[in-house]
Every structure is written in C-alpha cells, then in structure tokens.
C-alpha positions as CSV (number, residue, x, y, z in Angstrom):
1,X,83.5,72.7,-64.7
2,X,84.6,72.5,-68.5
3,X,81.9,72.1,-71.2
4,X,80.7,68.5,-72.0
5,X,83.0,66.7,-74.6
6,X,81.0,65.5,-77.6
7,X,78.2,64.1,-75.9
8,X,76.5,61.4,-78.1
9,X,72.6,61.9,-78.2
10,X,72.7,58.2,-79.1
11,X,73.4,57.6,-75.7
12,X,69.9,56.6,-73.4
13,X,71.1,59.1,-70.1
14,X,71.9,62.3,-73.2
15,X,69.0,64.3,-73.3
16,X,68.0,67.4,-76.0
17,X,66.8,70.4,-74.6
18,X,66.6,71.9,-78.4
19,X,62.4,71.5,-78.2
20,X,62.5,74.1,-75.7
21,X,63.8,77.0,-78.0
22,X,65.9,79.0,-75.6
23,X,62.4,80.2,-74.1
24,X,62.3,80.6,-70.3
25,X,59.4,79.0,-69.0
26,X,59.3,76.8,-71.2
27,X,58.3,73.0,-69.9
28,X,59.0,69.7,-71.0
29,X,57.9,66.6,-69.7
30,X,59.5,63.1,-70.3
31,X,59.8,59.8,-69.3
32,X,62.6,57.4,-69.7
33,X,63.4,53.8,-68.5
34,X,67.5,53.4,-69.0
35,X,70.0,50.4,-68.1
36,X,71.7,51.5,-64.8
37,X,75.6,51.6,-66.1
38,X,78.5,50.5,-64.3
39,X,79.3,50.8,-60.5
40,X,76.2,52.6,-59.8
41,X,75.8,53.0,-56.1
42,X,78.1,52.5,-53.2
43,X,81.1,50.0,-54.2
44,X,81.2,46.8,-52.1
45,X,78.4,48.4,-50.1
46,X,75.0,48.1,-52.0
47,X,74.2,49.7,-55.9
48,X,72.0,49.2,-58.7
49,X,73.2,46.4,-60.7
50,X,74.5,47.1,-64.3
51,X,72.0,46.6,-66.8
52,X,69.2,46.8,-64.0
53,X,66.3,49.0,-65.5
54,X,65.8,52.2,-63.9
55,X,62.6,54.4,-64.9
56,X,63.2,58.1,-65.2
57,X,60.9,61.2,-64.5
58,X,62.1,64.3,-65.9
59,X,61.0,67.6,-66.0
60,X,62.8,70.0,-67.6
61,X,62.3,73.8,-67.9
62,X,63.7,76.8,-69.9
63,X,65.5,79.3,-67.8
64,X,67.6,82.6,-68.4
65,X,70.8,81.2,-68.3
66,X,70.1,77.3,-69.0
67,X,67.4,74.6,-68.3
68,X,66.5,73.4,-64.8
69,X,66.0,70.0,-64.6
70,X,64.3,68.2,-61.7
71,X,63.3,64.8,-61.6
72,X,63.5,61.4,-59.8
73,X,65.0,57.9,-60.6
74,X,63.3,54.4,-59.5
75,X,65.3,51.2,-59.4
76,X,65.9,48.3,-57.1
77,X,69.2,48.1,-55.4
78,X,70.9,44.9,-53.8
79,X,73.5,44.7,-51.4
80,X,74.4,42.7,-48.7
81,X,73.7,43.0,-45.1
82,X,76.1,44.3,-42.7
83,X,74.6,42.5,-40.1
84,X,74.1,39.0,-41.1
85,X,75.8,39.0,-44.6
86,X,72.6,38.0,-46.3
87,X,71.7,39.1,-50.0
88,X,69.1,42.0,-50.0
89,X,67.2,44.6,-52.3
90,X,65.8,47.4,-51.8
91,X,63.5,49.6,-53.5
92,X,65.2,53.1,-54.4
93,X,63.6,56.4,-55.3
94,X,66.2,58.9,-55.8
95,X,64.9,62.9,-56.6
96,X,67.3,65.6,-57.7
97,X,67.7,68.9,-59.7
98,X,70.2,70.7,-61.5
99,X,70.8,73.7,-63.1
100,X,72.4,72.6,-66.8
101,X,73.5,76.5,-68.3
102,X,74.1,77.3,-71.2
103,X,77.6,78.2,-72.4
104,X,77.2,81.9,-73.4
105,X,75.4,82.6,-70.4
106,X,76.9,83.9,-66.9
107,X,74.4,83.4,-64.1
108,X,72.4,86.0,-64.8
109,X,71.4,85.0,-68.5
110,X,73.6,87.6,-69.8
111,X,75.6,86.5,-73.0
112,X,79.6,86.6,-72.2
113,X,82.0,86.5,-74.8
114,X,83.8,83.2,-73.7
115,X,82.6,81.2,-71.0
116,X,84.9,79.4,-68.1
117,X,86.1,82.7,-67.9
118,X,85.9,82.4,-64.0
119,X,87.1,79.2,-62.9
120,X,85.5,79.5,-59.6
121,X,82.3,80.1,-60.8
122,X,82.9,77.6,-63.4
123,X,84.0,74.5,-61.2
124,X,81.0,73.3,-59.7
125,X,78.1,74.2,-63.1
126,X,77.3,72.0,-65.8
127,X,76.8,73.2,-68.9
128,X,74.6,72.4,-71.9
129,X,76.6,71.2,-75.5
130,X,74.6,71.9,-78.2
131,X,71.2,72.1,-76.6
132,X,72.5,68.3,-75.2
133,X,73.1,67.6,-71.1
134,X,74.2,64.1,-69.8
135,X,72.1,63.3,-67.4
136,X,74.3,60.7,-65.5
137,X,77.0,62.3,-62.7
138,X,73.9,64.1,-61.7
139,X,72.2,60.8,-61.4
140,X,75.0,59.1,-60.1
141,X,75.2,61.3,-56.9
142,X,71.6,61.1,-56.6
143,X,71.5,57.4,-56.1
144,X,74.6,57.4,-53.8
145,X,72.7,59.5,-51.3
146,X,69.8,57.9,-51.5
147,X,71.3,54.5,-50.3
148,X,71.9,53.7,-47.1
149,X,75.6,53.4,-45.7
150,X,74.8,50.5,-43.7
151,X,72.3,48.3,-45.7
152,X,70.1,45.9,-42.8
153,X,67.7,43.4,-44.3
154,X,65.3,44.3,-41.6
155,X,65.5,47.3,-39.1
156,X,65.9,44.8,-35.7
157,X,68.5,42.1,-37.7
158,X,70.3,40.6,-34.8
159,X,73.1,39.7,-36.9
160,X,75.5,36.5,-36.2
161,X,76.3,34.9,-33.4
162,X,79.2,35.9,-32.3
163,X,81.6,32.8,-31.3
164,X,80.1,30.3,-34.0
165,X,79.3,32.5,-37.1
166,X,75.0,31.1,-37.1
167,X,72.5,33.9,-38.4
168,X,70.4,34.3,-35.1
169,X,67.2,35.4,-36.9
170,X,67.0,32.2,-37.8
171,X,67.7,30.6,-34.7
172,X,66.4,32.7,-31.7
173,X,67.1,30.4,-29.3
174,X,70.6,30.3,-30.4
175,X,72.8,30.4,-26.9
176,X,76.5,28.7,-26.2
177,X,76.7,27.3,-22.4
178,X,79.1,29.6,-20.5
179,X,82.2,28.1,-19.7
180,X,84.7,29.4,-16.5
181,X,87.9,29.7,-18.7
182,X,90.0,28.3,-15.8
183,X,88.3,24.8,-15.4
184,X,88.1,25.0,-19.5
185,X,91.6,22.9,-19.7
186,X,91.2,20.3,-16.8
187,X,87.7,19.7,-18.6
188,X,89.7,19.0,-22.0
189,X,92.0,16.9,-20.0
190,X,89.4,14.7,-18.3
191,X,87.5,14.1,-21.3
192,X,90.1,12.6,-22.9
193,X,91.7,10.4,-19.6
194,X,90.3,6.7,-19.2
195,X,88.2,5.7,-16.7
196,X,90.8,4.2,-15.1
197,X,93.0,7.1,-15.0
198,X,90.2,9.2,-13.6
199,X,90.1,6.7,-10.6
200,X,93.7,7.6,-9.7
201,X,93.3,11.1,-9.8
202,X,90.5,10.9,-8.0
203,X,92.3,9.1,-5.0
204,X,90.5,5.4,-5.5
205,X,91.9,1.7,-6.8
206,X,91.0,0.7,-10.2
207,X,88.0,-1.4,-10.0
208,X,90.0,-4.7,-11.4
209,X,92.4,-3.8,-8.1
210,X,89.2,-3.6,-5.6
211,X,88.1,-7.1,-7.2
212,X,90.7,-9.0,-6.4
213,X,91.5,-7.5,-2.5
214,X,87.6,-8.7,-2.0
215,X,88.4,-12.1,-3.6
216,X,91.3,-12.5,-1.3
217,X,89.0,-11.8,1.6
C-alpha cells in the first residue's frame, strides 16, 4: 500500500504517534469520541449514521518497525429488519488492531533506503506520514464485520404474513381461511348472482313463480 497522502492532523480520526519518540515499548493511551463519516457500515443493510457519535479507545504502542495500535469503537447502528421491515438499532462494539510502520522500516525495523520497494510486501501495510496514521479504513472494516448481514429486531421475528403483507408479531393470531382453489371461482361467481338467479341454478322456481301456482290452486 502507498504511503498516506498529506494527512491532515486537523482531521478527528488522524492521530500523532510523535509523543512516543520512535521508542519501542513505548505506550499511549487515549480516548476519543468522533462523528461516524459517511456510509459507515453495510450499504442499504444497517450502518452507523453520519454524524452519529462514536467513542474511541485506543491504545497505541511503539514498535521496531512502527506503532501497533489496538483498540475498539462504540456506536449505535440502525437498520432495518429483514424480516418485518421495521426500523431498528443496535448497540455496536467493534475491536481491532493494526500494525501502522513506519516508512524507512522493512518488517524487521531495519532502515531501507526507499520503502515500497517490494510491492507485495507493500500492498496490504499501512504506513505512518510524519509520525501521523488515519485511523478510518481500519475502522471502517472494523465496523463492517462487526454488523450483522442479516439485521432481526429480535432473534425469533416471525416476519410478515405472507399473502397480505401484516407484521405477525403484532398479530399472532394472524391466519387467512384456506380456500380449495378450484371452488375459488364458482364462489366469486355466486357471490355476485341474485337470489333469484341462484334459484335457477339450483334447479327451483323463483319464489314470485311458486306464489302464484299456489294462488291458482
């Protein structure tokens, strides 16, 4: 991985390493509470909103060839359901470390005359600029594998019903009467018929019809 591009210690997730001196075992303590920035989670899934505070614990120590930092994020999440669709949040804790070397150091903590030399050993390392690290694609990955893939409001969410669309944990008696699908249409069809009509299909007289042949009797 190339070196940082002029990070801006200005910027809340930039941290400066220079207190430690270059002195391996060396410790620094700090905590930090940062806006979460943009698109901070799993996209369309669930994620930190942006601008949502998000307390930091760091720990950072001096090292041969850089400063290891370990540490772990706090911050509530909210999402969606993928059950019943309904807005929910969730508490995240997200831990992680990383090695942040510094740029005349191979892994060893041996000085090299220009470093990215080896672009394989380069590709996956972060390195320090100027005694400054940005904290966030580390953090970034963090959070993404601490949230779940499939965000439930509650572990046993029965979700929606399934032929009307109504959220069954509030109804529990939810149910839809089982209809045979082949007497489906001739119910449609005698719904709609007059009582009249209903008599003739059945085989009988309309009753005006029965009236009169008793009259006539």
């Amino acid at each position: 991985m190339a070196l940082n591009a002029r990070l801006d210690h200005r910027n809340p997730l930039v941290f400066d390493t220079h207190e430690l001196g270059r002195r391996p075992g060396a410790l620094q303590r700090l905590t930090r509470t940062v806006d979460a920035p943009r698109d901070f989670g799993i996209q369309g899934v669930i994620g930190v909103p942006e601008g949502a505070p998000v307390e930091l614990e760091l720990r950072m120590e001096s090292v041969m060839e850089g400063v290891l930092v370990t540490g772990t994020a706090r911050a509530t999440a909210a999402g969606e359901c993928v059950r019943c669709l309904e807005l929910l949040e969730l508490e995240l804790e997200a831990d992680f470390q990383e090695m942040f070397s510094y740029p005349d150091a191979d892994d060893r903590g041996r000085v090299i005359a220009e470093p990215g030399d080896d672009a394989e050993d380069d590709e996956d390392r972060l390195f320090l600029e100027d005694g400054l690290f940005d904290l966030e694609p580390v953090l970034r990955d963090a959070v993404v594998l601490a949230l779940p893939m499939q965000p439930v409001c509650q572990e046993d969410c029965p979700g929606l019903c399934a032929e009307c669309g109504a959220r069954l944990a509030d109804d529990p008696d939810h149910h839809h009467d089982a209809v045979d699908i082949r007497w489906a249409a001739l119910k449609g069809l005698a719904d709609t018929m007059s009582d009249g009509e209903k008599d003739e299909m059945s085989g009988g007289a309309p009753q005006s019809a029965r009236a009169d042949e008793k009259q006539e009797k």
